[in-house]
Short mmCIF file of C-alpha atoms in Angstrom, two decimals:
data_model
loop_
_atom_site.label_atom_id
_atom_site.label_comp_id
_atom_site.label_asym_id
_atom_site.label_seq_id
_atom_site.Cartn_x
_atom_site.Cartn_y
_atom_site.Cartn_z
CA MET S 8 -6.71 -93.86 87.15
CA SER S 9 -4.41 -96.70 88.39
CA TYR S 10 -1.53 -98.00 86.24
CA LEU S 11 -3.40 -101.37 85.60
CA GLU S 12 -6.50 -99.51 84.51
CA ALA S 13 -4.59 -97.33 82.29
CA ARG S 14 -2.69 -100.31 80.83
CA THR S 15 -6.02 -102.19 80.23
CA ARG S 16 -7.50 -99.13 78.46
CA PHE S 17 -4.53 -98.73 76.22
CA ASN S 18 -4.63 -102.42 75.36
CA GLN S 19 -8.41 -102.09 74.61
CA VAL S 20 -7.92 -98.97 72.31
CA PHE S 21 -4.85 -100.87 70.66
CA ASP S 22 -6.93 -104.00 70.01
CA LEU S 23 -9.99 -102.08 68.50
CA ALA S 24 -7.46 -99.98 66.25
CA PHE S 25 -5.90 -103.21 65.09
CA ILE S 26 -9.34 -104.71 64.49
CA TRP S 27 -10.48 -101.81 62.57
CA LEU S 28 -7.18 -101.70 60.54
CA PHE S 29 -7.59 -105.50 59.83
CA ALA S 30 -11.27 -105.18 58.62
CA ARG S 31 -10.15 -102.04 56.39
CA LEU S 32 -7.44 -104.10 54.85
CA ARG S 33 -9.54 -107.15 54.29
CA VAL S 34 -12.29 -105.03 52.44
CA PHE S 35 -9.34 -103.39 50.40
CA VAL S 36 -7.90 -106.91 49.45
CA ASN S 37 -11.39 -108.01 48.58
CA GLN S 38 -12.20 -105.13 46.38
CA VAL S 39 -8.79 -105.39 44.44
CA GLY S 40 -9.46 -109.02 43.87
CA GLU S 41 -12.98 -108.40 42.78
CA ILE S 42 -11.98 -105.62 40.39
CA THR S 43 -9.02 -107.86 39.23
CA GLY S 44 -11.49 -110.78 38.40
CA PHE S 45 -13.85 -108.30 36.69
CA ALA S 46 -11.07 -106.78 34.64
CA SER S 47 -9.44 -110.17 33.53
CA LYS S 48 -12.82 -111.60 32.57
CA SER S 49 -13.90 -108.36 30.44
CA ILE S 50 -10.28 -108.28 28.73
CA ARG S 51 -10.76 -112.00 27.77
CA LEU S 52 -14.22 -111.32 26.46
CA ILE S 53 -12.73 -108.71 24.01
CA PHE S 54 -11.39 -111.39 21.88
CA ARG S 55 -14.31 -113.86 21.99
CA GLN S 56 -17.02 -113.96 19.26
CA PRO S 57 -19.05 -112.06 18.24
CA LEU S 58 -16.49 -109.38 18.06
CA ARG S 59 -18.33 -106.02 19.11
CA ILE S 60 -16.91 -103.88 16.34
CA GLN S 61 -19.88 -101.59 16.13
CA GLU S 62 -20.12 -101.04 19.91
CA LEU S 63 -16.06 -100.42 19.88
CA ILE S 64 -16.33 -97.87 17.25
CA SER S 65 -19.25 -96.02 18.85
CA HIS S 66 -17.40 -96.05 22.41
CA MET S 67 -14.30 -94.81 20.68
CA GLU S 68 -16.24 -92.01 19.08
CA PHE S 69 -17.65 -91.10 22.47
CA VAL S 70 -14.44 -91.43 24.41
CA GLY S 71 -12.10 -89.96 21.70
CA ASN S 72 -13.99 -87.75 19.37
CA GLN S 73 -16.22 -86.14 21.92
CA SER S 74 -13.26 -85.29 24.11
CA VAL S 75 -11.16 -83.58 21.52
CA THR S 76 -12.63 -80.01 22.00
CA ILE S 77 -11.92 -80.07 25.76
CA ILE S 78 -8.49 -81.69 25.43
CA CYS S 79 -7.58 -79.00 22.88
CA LEU S 80 -8.66 -76.17 25.01
CA SER S 81 -7.05 -77.54 28.16
CA ALA S 82 -3.78 -78.27 26.03
CA VAL S 83 -3.33 -74.87 24.49
CA PHE S 84 -3.64 -72.95 27.96
CA THR S 85 -1.50 -75.73 29.74
CA GLY S 86 1.24 -75.04 27.10
CA MET S 87 0.98 -71.27 27.37
CA ALA S 88 0.98 -70.99 31.11
CA LEU S 89 3.81 -73.55 31.49
CA ALA S 90 5.96 -71.73 28.90
CA PHE S 91 5.15 -68.37 30.66
CA GLN S 92 6.03 -69.68 34.05
CA LEU S 93 9.31 -71.34 32.93
CA PHE S 94 10.41 -68.29 31.11
CA LEU S 95 10.00 -66.11 34.24
CA GLY S 96 12.11 -68.74 36.15
CA PHE S 97 14.78 -69.41 33.59
CA LYS S 98 15.13 -65.72 32.79
CA GLN S 99 16.60 -65.15 36.24
CA LEU S 100 19.11 -67.82 35.56
CA ASN S 101 19.90 -66.23 31.99
CA ALA S 102 18.56 -69.72 30.49
CA SER S 103 15.42 -68.56 28.81
CA GLY S 104 16.53 -70.32 25.69
CA MET S 105 15.71 -73.69 27.35
CA VAL S 106 12.03 -72.93 27.84
CA GLY S 107 10.81 -74.85 24.75
CA SER S 108 12.56 -77.88 25.34
CA ILE S 109 11.81 -78.02 28.98
CA VAL S 110 8.09 -77.40 28.29
CA ALA S 111 8.25 -80.28 25.66
CA LEU S 112 9.84 -82.62 28.08
CA ALA S 113 7.29 -81.99 30.61
CA ILE S 114 4.27 -82.09 28.35
CA PHE S 115 5.71 -85.26 26.58
CA ARG S 116 6.53 -87.09 29.64
CA GLU S 117 4.11 -86.03 32.35
CA LEU S 118 1.71 -83.49 31.82
CA GLY S 119 0.34 -84.76 28.59
CA PRO S 120 -0.63 -88.20 29.74
CA VAL S 121 -1.67 -87.27 33.24
CA LEU S 122 -3.88 -84.33 32.23
CA THR S 123 -5.34 -86.13 29.40
CA GLY S 124 -6.11 -89.04 31.79
CA LEU S 125 -7.63 -86.85 34.42
CA ILE S 126 -9.77 -84.86 31.77
CA VAL S 127 -11.07 -88.17 30.06
CA ALA S 128 -11.65 -89.99 33.28
CA ALA S 129 -13.88 -87.14 34.58
CA ARG S 130 -15.75 -86.84 31.27
CA ALA S 131 -15.94 -90.23 29.77
CA GLY S 132 -15.30 -92.29 32.90
CA GLY S 133 -17.95 -90.43 34.82
CA ALA S 134 -20.43 -91.07 31.83
CA MET S 135 -19.40 -94.75 31.66
CA ALA S 136 -20.28 -95.31 35.48
CA ALA S 137 -23.42 -93.36 35.18
CA ARG S 138 -24.61 -95.24 32.12
CA LEU S 139 -23.92 -98.74 33.40
CA GLY S 140 -25.31 -97.75 36.95
CA THR S 141 -28.59 -96.59 35.11
CA MET S 142 -28.80 -99.77 33.19
CA ARG S 143 -28.18 -101.80 36.28
CA VAL S 144 -30.99 -100.07 38.43
CA THR S 145 -33.51 -100.18 35.51
CA GLU S 146 -32.91 -103.74 35.00
CA GLN S 147 -31.49 -103.41 31.59
CA ILE S 148 -28.37 -105.39 32.41
CA ASP S 149 -30.53 -108.16 33.84
CA ALA S 150 -32.60 -108.05 30.42
CA LEU S 151 -29.27 -108.49 28.55
CA GLU S 152 -28.53 -111.60 30.79
CA VAL S 153 -31.95 -113.06 30.22
CA MET S 154 -31.68 -112.48 26.47
CA GLY S 155 -28.66 -114.66 26.47
CA VAL S 156 -26.31 -111.83 25.95
CA ASP S 157 -23.29 -111.58 28.09
CA PRO S 158 -23.49 -108.08 29.68
CA LEU S 159 -19.61 -107.80 30.23
CA GLN S 160 -18.89 -108.55 26.67
CA TYR S 161 -21.62 -106.30 25.37
CA LEU S 162 -21.08 -103.24 27.63
CA VAL S 163 -17.74 -103.43 29.40
CA SER S 164 -15.23 -104.98 27.08
CA PRO S 165 -15.81 -102.60 24.37
CA ARG S 166 -15.55 -99.61 26.55
CA ILE S 167 -12.28 -100.75 28.04
CA LEU S 168 -10.83 -101.45 24.56
CA ALA S 169 -11.95 -98.12 23.32
CA SER S 170 -10.39 -96.35 26.08
CA VAL S 171 -6.98 -98.01 25.76
CA LEU S 172 -6.99 -97.18 22.08
CA VAL S 173 -8.12 -93.73 22.06
CA MET S 174 -6.15 -92.42 24.96
CA PRO S 175 -2.77 -92.43 23.26
CA LEU S 176 -4.28 -90.58 20.41
CA LEU S 177 -5.81 -87.90 22.67
CA CYS S 178 -2.45 -87.64 24.42
CA GLY S 179 -0.94 -87.01 21.08
CA VAL S 180 -3.42 -84.35 20.44
CA PHE S 181 -2.63 -82.81 23.86
CA ASP S 182 1.04 -82.81 23.19
CA PHE S 183 0.64 -81.13 20.04
CA ILE S 184 -1.83 -78.45 20.80
CA SER S 185 0.07 -77.66 24.08
CA MET S 186 3.42 -77.10 22.10
CA ILE S 187 1.56 -74.82 19.72
CA GLY S 188 0.43 -72.93 22.97
CA SER S 189 3.95 -72.92 24.14
CA TRP S 190 5.26 -71.72 20.78
CA MET S 191 2.72 -68.93 20.51
CA ILE S 192 3.88 -67.66 23.96
CA CYS S 193 7.69 -68.06 23.36
CA ILE S 194 7.83 -66.68 19.81
CA HIS S 195 5.02 -64.28 19.57
CA LEU S 196 4.69 -62.88 22.98
CA LEU S 197 7.97 -63.33 24.51
CA GLU S 198 9.83 -62.74 21.19
CA MET S 199 12.43 -65.64 21.63
CA ASP S 200 14.48 -66.81 18.67
CA GLU S 201 12.29 -69.41 16.69
CA ALA S 202 15.34 -71.09 15.18
CA GLN S 203 16.90 -71.68 18.72
CA TYR S 204 13.54 -72.78 20.07
CA TRP S 205 12.94 -75.54 17.61
CA GLU S 206 16.77 -76.57 17.60
CA ARG S 207 16.74 -77.09 21.54
CA ILE S 208 13.59 -79.03 21.40
CA ASN S 209 15.29 -81.30 18.51
CA VAL S 210 18.43 -81.66 20.64
CA TRP S 211 16.69 -82.44 23.95
CA ILE S 212 13.57 -84.58 22.95
CA LYS S 213 13.90 -88.22 21.94
CA PRO S 214 11.28 -90.46 20.48
CA SER S 215 11.13 -92.33 23.81
CA ASP S 216 9.90 -89.39 25.67
CA ILE S 217 6.94 -89.22 23.26
CA PHE S 218 6.28 -92.93 23.43
CA GLN S 219 6.50 -93.25 27.07
CA GLY S 220 3.82 -90.58 27.49
CA LEU S 221 1.61 -92.37 24.87
CA PHE S 222 2.23 -95.74 26.80
CA LYS S 223 1.34 -94.12 30.01
CA ALA S 224 -1.94 -92.68 28.43
CA ALA S 225 -3.03 -96.10 27.33
CA LEU S 226 -2.36 -97.37 30.76
CA PHE S 227 -4.42 -94.69 32.20
CA GLY S 228 -7.22 -95.43 29.88
CA LEU S 229 -7.07 -99.06 30.93
CA PHE S 230 -7.31 -98.23 34.36
CA PHE S 231 -10.07 -95.51 34.50
CA SER S 232 -12.29 -97.55 32.16
CA ILE S 233 -12.00 -100.67 34.42
CA ILE S 234 -12.65 -98.63 37.57
CA CYS S 235 -15.49 -96.69 36.32
CA THR S 236 -17.23 -99.67 34.40
CA HIS S 237 -16.86 -101.70 37.56
CA ARG S 238 -18.35 -99.08 39.85
CA GLY S 239 -21.40 -98.73 37.41
CA TYR S 240 -21.80 -102.36 36.78
CA ASN S 241 -22.13 -102.99 40.41
CA THR S 242 -24.38 -100.09 41.34
CA LYS S 243 -26.76 -100.81 44.03
CA GLY S 244 -30.03 -98.75 44.88
CA GLY S 245 -31.65 -96.30 42.81
CA ALA S 246 -30.84 -92.85 41.54
CA ALA S 247 -28.69 -92.22 44.69
CA GLY S 248 -26.61 -95.49 43.93
CA VAL S 249 -25.97 -94.23 40.41
CA GLY S 250 -24.86 -90.79 41.71
CA SER S 251 -22.62 -92.51 44.33
CA SER S 252 -21.08 -95.04 41.83
CA THR S 253 -20.33 -92.20 39.45
CA ASN S 254 -18.64 -89.96 42.11
CA ARG S 255 -16.43 -93.09 43.46
CA GLY S 256 -15.58 -94.28 40.09
CA VAL S 257 -14.25 -90.72 39.03
CA VAL S 258 -12.55 -90.17 42.27
CA LEU S 259 -10.86 -93.51 42.40
CA SER S 260 -9.71 -93.15 38.77
CA MET S 261 -8.16 -89.82 39.36
CA VAL S 262 -6.34 -90.92 42.31
CA MET S 263 -5.22 -94.05 40.64
CA ILE S 264 -3.88 -92.21 37.53
CA ILE S 265 -1.72 -90.22 39.80
CA ILE S 266 -0.40 -93.06 41.74
CA ILE S 267 0.13 -95.41 38.70
CA ASP S 268 1.94 -92.50 36.98
CA PHE S 269 4.74 -92.53 39.60
CA PHE S 270 5.24 -96.17 39.37
CA ALA S 271 5.03 -96.25 35.59
CA THR S 272 7.51 -93.52 35.22
CA ASN S 273 9.87 -95.61 37.48
CA ILE S 274 9.43 -98.84 35.76
CA ILE S 275 9.85 -97.04 32.33
CA LYS S 276 12.94 -95.56 33.46
CA ILE S 277 14.38 -98.85 34.71
CA PHE S 278 13.35 -100.53 31.29
CA LEU S 279 14.91 -97.58 29.19
CA ASP S 280 18.14 -98.02 31.34
CA TRP S 281 18.31 -101.67 30.95
CA LYS S 282 17.73 -101.20 27.10
CA GLU S 283 20.47 -98.78 27.04
CA VAL S 284 23.02 -101.17 28.81
CA LEU S 285 21.97 -104.01 26.52
CA LEU S 286 22.41 -101.99 23.35
CA ARG S 287 25.94 -101.08 24.30
CA MET T 9 -51.33 -132.68 33.90
CA ASN T 10 -49.43 -131.81 31.04
CA GLU T 11 -45.63 -132.75 30.40
CA ILE T 12 -43.45 -130.87 33.01
CA ALA T 13 -41.51 -127.86 31.69
CA ILE T 14 -39.75 -126.83 34.79
CA ASP T 15 -39.07 -129.19 37.65
CA VAL T 16 -37.72 -127.44 40.93
CA SER T 17 -36.86 -130.08 43.52
CA ASP T 18 -36.02 -129.37 47.16
CA VAL T 19 -34.20 -126.17 46.37
CA ARG T 20 -32.64 -124.12 49.20
CA LYS T 21 -30.94 -120.86 49.08
CA THR T 22 -29.28 -118.80 51.47
CA PHE T 23 -27.19 -115.57 50.99
CA ASP T 24 -25.71 -115.29 54.35
CA GLY T 25 -25.40 -118.81 55.56
CA LYS T 26 -28.09 -118.55 57.99
CA ASP T 27 -31.53 -117.53 56.71
CA PHE T 28 -32.82 -119.69 53.80
CA VAL T 29 -34.88 -117.47 51.33
CA LEU T 30 -35.76 -120.56 49.69
CA ASN T 31 -36.24 -123.47 52.11
CA GLY T 32 -37.07 -126.75 50.37
CA MET T 33 -38.82 -125.49 47.44
CA SER T 34 -40.46 -128.00 45.19
CA LEU T 35 -42.49 -127.23 42.24
CA GLN T 36 -43.36 -128.72 38.85
CA ILE T 37 -44.75 -126.11 36.12
CA PRO T 38 -46.63 -127.90 33.43
CA LYS T 39 -45.55 -127.30 29.65
CA GLY T 40 -47.97 -125.13 27.58
CA GLU T 41 -49.83 -123.82 30.27
CA ILE T 42 -50.13 -120.49 32.31
CA THR T 43 -48.88 -120.82 35.97
CA VAL T 44 -49.24 -117.73 38.12
CA ILE T 45 -46.76 -117.75 41.15
CA ILE T 46 -48.31 -115.77 43.89
CA GLY T 47 -47.39 -114.74 47.56
CA PHE T 48 -46.83 -112.07 49.85
CA SER T 49 -43.62 -109.79 49.60
CA GLY T 50 -40.36 -111.50 50.82
CA THR T 51 -41.59 -115.17 50.27
CA GLY T 52 -39.09 -115.95 47.67
CA LYS T 53 -40.99 -115.30 44.44
CA SER T 54 -38.29 -113.21 42.62
CA VAL T 55 -35.47 -115.48 43.94
CA LEU T 56 -37.36 -118.61 42.69
CA LEU T 57 -37.40 -116.84 39.31
CA LYS T 58 -33.88 -115.84 39.33
CA HIS T 59 -33.10 -119.66 40.08
CA ILE T 60 -35.41 -120.74 37.10
CA LEU T 61 -33.53 -118.23 34.92
CA GLY T 62 -30.13 -119.51 36.14
CA LEU T 63 -29.22 -116.10 37.43
CA LEU T 64 -28.68 -117.55 40.86
CA LYS T 65 -27.33 -121.02 41.86
CA PRO T 66 -29.05 -122.82 44.63
CA THR T 67 -27.26 -123.72 48.02
CA SER T 68 -28.77 -127.33 47.42
CA GLY T 69 -31.46 -128.73 45.33
CA SER T 70 -32.15 -129.40 41.69
CA ILE T 71 -33.87 -127.34 38.85
CA LYS T 72 -34.54 -129.03 35.56
CA VAL T 73 -35.92 -127.17 32.60
CA PHE T 74 -37.15 -129.33 29.76
CA GLY T 75 -35.21 -132.26 31.47
CA GLN T 76 -31.80 -130.48 31.56
CA GLU T 77 -30.33 -129.73 34.80
CA ILE T 78 -29.41 -126.01 34.95
CA THR T 79 -27.68 -125.66 38.36
CA THR T 80 -24.60 -127.43 36.96
CA MET T 81 -24.48 -125.61 33.66
CA THR T 82 -21.35 -123.31 33.03
CA ALA T 83 -21.90 -119.73 32.46
CA ASP T 84 -21.58 -119.97 28.85
CA GLN T 85 -24.22 -123.06 28.62
CA LEU T 86 -26.34 -120.86 30.60
CA THR T 87 -26.06 -117.89 28.12
CA LYS T 88 -26.96 -120.18 25.41
CA PHE T 89 -29.73 -121.94 27.21
CA ARG T 90 -31.44 -118.44 28.07
CA GLN T 91 -32.47 -117.96 24.40
CA ARG T 92 -35.16 -120.44 25.24
CA TYR T 93 -36.63 -118.00 27.75
CA GLY T 94 -38.49 -114.63 27.10
CA MET T 95 -39.05 -112.26 29.93
CA LEU T 96 -41.20 -109.22 30.60
CA PHE T 97 -39.73 -107.28 33.40
CA GLN T 98 -41.82 -105.40 35.88
CA TYR T 99 -40.98 -101.93 34.42
CA ALA T 100 -40.27 -103.54 31.00
CA ALA T 101 -36.41 -102.82 31.21
CA LEU T 102 -36.14 -101.49 27.65
CA PHE T 103 -33.02 -100.24 26.27
CA ASP T 104 -33.53 -96.32 26.89
CA ASP T 105 -31.27 -95.36 23.88
CA MET T 106 -33.24 -97.63 21.30
CA THR T 107 -36.51 -97.10 19.88
CA ALA T 108 -39.16 -99.51 20.26
CA LEU T 109 -38.38 -101.27 16.99
CA GLU T 110 -34.78 -101.34 17.80
CA ASN T 111 -35.53 -102.81 21.25
CA VAL T 112 -37.34 -105.80 19.55
CA LEU T 113 -34.75 -106.16 16.77
CA PHE T 114 -31.93 -106.42 19.56
CA PRO T 115 -32.37 -110.11 20.29
CA LEU T 116 -32.87 -110.95 16.72
CA ARG T 117 -29.60 -109.23 15.84
CA GLU T 118 -27.76 -110.98 18.73
CA HIS T 119 -28.99 -114.66 17.91
CA ARG T 120 -30.33 -114.59 14.22
CA ARG T 121 -27.39 -113.09 12.68
CA GLU T 122 -27.96 -115.35 9.78
CA LEU T 123 -31.15 -113.57 8.78
CA PRO T 124 -31.11 -110.50 6.41
CA ARG T 125 -31.94 -107.27 8.35
CA SER T 126 -35.17 -106.75 6.20
CA GLN T 127 -36.50 -110.21 7.55
CA MET T 128 -35.40 -109.22 11.04
CA VAL T 129 -37.40 -105.96 10.81
CA GLU T 130 -40.32 -107.89 9.36
CA ILE T 131 -40.47 -110.28 12.51
CA ALA T 132 -39.89 -107.31 14.83
CA MET T 133 -42.80 -105.30 13.40
CA ARG T 134 -44.91 -108.57 13.58
CA ARG T 135 -44.09 -109.08 17.20
CA LEU T 136 -44.98 -105.44 17.96
CA HIS T 137 -48.25 -105.72 16.02
CA ASP T 138 -48.82 -109.15 18.07
CA ALA T 139 -48.20 -106.93 21.36
CA GLY T 140 -50.77 -104.50 20.13
CA LEU T 141 -48.50 -101.57 19.48
CA ASP T 142 -49.71 -98.93 16.93
CA GLU T 143 -47.22 -98.61 14.14
CA LYS T 144 -46.87 -94.96 14.71
CA HIS T 145 -45.12 -95.57 18.11
CA TYR T 146 -42.41 -97.97 16.52
CA GLY T 147 -39.97 -94.99 16.21
CA LYS T 148 -40.32 -93.75 19.87
CA ILE T 149 -37.84 -94.15 22.56
CA PRO T 150 -39.00 -95.48 25.97
CA SER T 151 -39.19 -92.03 27.58
CA GLU T 152 -41.66 -91.07 25.03
CA MET T 153 -44.06 -93.98 25.52
CA SER T 154 -46.55 -94.40 28.33
CA GLY T 155 -46.43 -97.34 30.81
CA GLY T 156 -48.85 -99.55 28.89
CA MET T 157 -46.93 -98.91 25.55
CA ARG T 158 -43.52 -99.82 27.19
CA LYS T 159 -45.12 -103.11 28.48
CA ARG T 160 -46.25 -103.87 25.08
CA VAL T 161 -42.82 -103.33 23.53
CA GLY T 162 -41.18 -105.41 26.41
CA LEU T 163 -43.55 -108.24 25.58
CA ALA T 164 -42.82 -108.00 21.91
CA ARG T 165 -39.15 -108.08 22.80
CA ALA T 166 -39.60 -111.15 25.07
CA LEU T 167 -41.47 -112.76 22.00
CA ALA T 168 -38.99 -111.90 19.55
CA LEU T 169 -37.13 -115.38 19.58
CA ASP T 170 -40.21 -117.29 19.90
CA PRO T 171 -39.24 -118.47 23.28
CA GLU T 172 -40.48 -121.80 24.80
CA ILE T 173 -40.82 -120.18 28.30
CA LEU T 174 -42.35 -116.88 28.84
CA ILE T 175 -41.89 -115.20 32.27
CA TYR T 176 -43.69 -112.33 33.51
CA ASP T 177 -42.36 -110.66 36.65
CA GLU T 178 -44.98 -108.75 38.39
CA PRO T 179 -46.36 -107.25 35.06
CA THR T 180 -49.22 -105.36 36.84
CA THR T 181 -47.65 -103.94 39.85
CA GLY T 182 -47.98 -100.14 40.03
CA LEU T 183 -50.52 -100.01 37.08
CA ASP T 184 -54.02 -98.73 37.45
CA PRO T 185 -56.90 -100.90 37.16
CA VAL T 186 -57.39 -100.29 33.63
CA LEU T 187 -53.93 -101.00 32.55
CA THR T 188 -53.82 -103.97 34.91
CA GLU T 189 -56.63 -105.62 32.85
CA MET T 190 -55.05 -104.71 29.65
CA VAL T 191 -51.83 -106.34 30.56
CA ASP T 192 -53.70 -109.40 31.97
CA ASN T 193 -55.56 -109.74 28.61
CA LEU T 194 -52.20 -109.24 26.83
CA ILE T 195 -50.89 -112.24 28.70
CA ALA T 196 -53.77 -114.36 27.86
CA SER T 197 -53.97 -113.31 24.33
CA THR T 198 -50.15 -113.87 23.85
CA HIS T 199 -50.38 -117.26 25.27
CA ASN T 200 -53.35 -118.16 23.00
CA LEU T 201 -51.45 -116.87 20.10
CA LYS T 202 -48.26 -118.93 21.00
CA LYS T 203 -49.50 -122.17 21.55
CA GLY T 204 -47.33 -124.63 23.53
CA THR T 205 -45.49 -121.64 25.19
CA THR T 206 -44.95 -122.16 28.84
CA SER T 207 -46.06 -119.01 30.60
CA ILE T 208 -44.88 -118.00 34.22
CA VAL T 209 -46.38 -114.97 35.83
CA VAL T 210 -45.09 -113.84 39.13
CA SER T 211 -47.68 -111.65 40.83
CA HIS T 212 -49.14 -110.30 44.01
CA ASP T 213 -52.36 -110.18 42.26
CA LEU T 214 -54.88 -113.15 42.97
CA TYR T 215 -57.55 -111.79 40.80
CA ALA T 216 -55.27 -111.54 37.78
CA ALA T 217 -54.17 -115.14 38.60
CA PHE T 218 -57.93 -116.26 38.77
CA ARG T 219 -58.45 -114.54 35.30
CA ILE T 220 -55.61 -115.88 33.35
CA ALA T 221 -54.15 -118.87 35.22
CA ASP T 222 -54.37 -122.47 34.47
CA ASN T 223 -52.46 -123.10 37.58
CA VAL T 224 -51.68 -121.02 40.63
CA ALA T 225 -48.62 -121.74 42.92
CA MET T 226 -48.64 -119.88 46.35
CA LEU T 227 -45.44 -119.41 48.06
CA ASP T 228 -44.87 -118.76 51.78
CA ALA T 229 -41.67 -118.60 53.69
CA GLY T 230 -39.43 -120.11 50.89
CA LYS T 231 -41.74 -123.04 50.25
CA LEU T 232 -44.56 -124.01 48.17
CA LEU T 233 -47.86 -123.57 50.13
CA LEU T 234 -50.40 -124.65 47.59
CA PHE T 235 -50.27 -125.52 43.99
CA GLY T 236 -53.59 -126.11 41.93
CA THR T 237 -56.23 -124.51 39.83
CA PRO T 238 -57.97 -121.28 40.63
CA GLU T 239 -60.95 -123.39 41.88
CA ASP T 240 -58.73 -125.31 44.19
CA PHE T 241 -57.69 -121.88 45.74
CA LEU T 242 -61.25 -120.81 46.24
CA HIS T 243 -62.16 -123.87 48.12
CA SER T 244 -58.80 -124.18 50.21
CA ASP T 245 -58.99 -124.29 53.95
CA ILE T 246 -55.55 -122.87 54.38
CA GLU T 247 -55.84 -119.65 56.40
CA LEU T 248 -53.22 -117.70 54.36
CA VAL T 249 -54.85 -118.74 51.06
CA LYS T 250 -58.20 -117.46 52.42
CA ARG T 251 -56.76 -114.08 53.27
CA PHE T 252 -55.14 -113.91 49.88
CA VAL T 253 -58.38 -115.00 48.05
CA ALA T 254 -60.39 -112.54 50.10
CA LYS T 255 -57.97 -109.70 48.82
CA GLY T 256 -58.51 -110.91 45.30
CA VAL T 257 -62.31 -110.78 45.68
CA HIS T 258 -62.07 -107.38 47.06
CA ARG T 259 -59.94 -106.35 43.97
CA LYS T 260 -62.61 -107.85 41.79
CA ILE T 261 -65.33 -105.91 43.36
CA GLU T 262 -63.22 -102.69 42.90
CA SER T 263 -62.76 -103.50 39.19
CA GLN T 264 -66.30 -104.04 38.61
CA ALA T 265 -67.19 -100.96 40.33
CA HIS T 266 -64.69 -99.31 37.83
CA GLU T 267 -66.14 -100.90 34.96
CA LYS T 268 -69.80 -99.67 35.86
CA ILE T 269 -68.40 -96.22 36.18
CA GLU T 270 -66.97 -96.51 32.72
CA VAL T 271 -70.22 -97.81 31.28
CA SER T 272 -72.34 -95.05 32.99
CA ARG T 273 -69.78 -92.41 31.62
CA GLU T 274 -70.45 -93.85 28.04
#
């Protein structure tokens, strides 16, 4: 192959790669724009008459109440496993007294909101996408529109609001139960000093640690509910379409929770630093 | 001809900017009569229906419903305006987590909030009765009902708000001949019961059109091919209409044979 041919081929491959990348980017930007429009309209409709209080309560019950068991079960074992692992590590540094406070810090700031977000996104988010997807393919959403009922206001807005309201509560339950798990391991299995355990937690943990976790949980609730309802609402095709929407909704929600967690943590840190400077 | 309920004028619709699904569609649907819209698959029947309901906006042209231009209405205006419509979907589109009674109550709960619940229930039960559903089925959810029962509930729900325009989207598609006839009779009896209602039936079925229609509109390639009475269709010289009529006659023969079998069984 001559130099000219090789150069031409390289240029062609480069052009194709650029075209492919640009097309992908365009699809991504379009989707982000579409989801943003969907979300802003749905959030606006929360405050419009008639207020959907009955639907809101029913979705809060579904997202919150029905998730409590699975949250408690996950939380207790997370707390226990984390305490045990940290004890094994800290023992080598002769710092096993720190286990309780480090577990609390990890749970309140990170693991509580993130694990609650992932669990509820998988359970309730998947159900939301599947429900709306089924309603779309069986023309139930069209029926609402024809009846003069705004489907976004009736189906989507209460689900988003319910998720935002309930997620901090579930995160609080997760935090509390995982601390019980940690306490059981530290005090009853590893026979650590109980007074020291609680004293260290008291010294290390500030209310802002708990509140930032709860805030992040609400943020995750907002994102997974928007993503899953958007996927379900725009389902195309039959049963296969519903399956695909549910799958995409849950996977995207989980990935977004982890990405958003990173940015939210940084933004909260900057906010808390500013607050501290201003208060001085 | 009666006063015009729906006036579709030179409507064109394209989704991709190239192919026109509706290509200069003009159609006047008279008030208080049954108009059946027929045509082969892909001729634009469903797209036309979505335009009449305001679910789609035309690329160009005008659609007036009771003299009001709906193509320029805002989403909120359309949502309110749609309370004047009732629609029976192809597969009824019942809310699957609600009973038959709750399905019919739903539009009343949404748009007649001023009524006490007891009165809403009374209206819903009357509509279910009008649609021919036995009272013992009022508490069933859609998955516990047969196709015919679902159609009746769907019709009762469409009638709940006393709509001025009743739309039936392919109500007999996929049904056996007996059920098809039952649905045809239901459409005719509902129309007789609700005098003054404008009924629009979208169908593939010319035989049904002949049985129930005051007017038939046949679409082809996004345009109106022929609008007239069933008689006009029987005597039309248009080749496509002749083919369609031949199919309708074939269906009639099949149906008559079925009736004979039923009689001999009895």
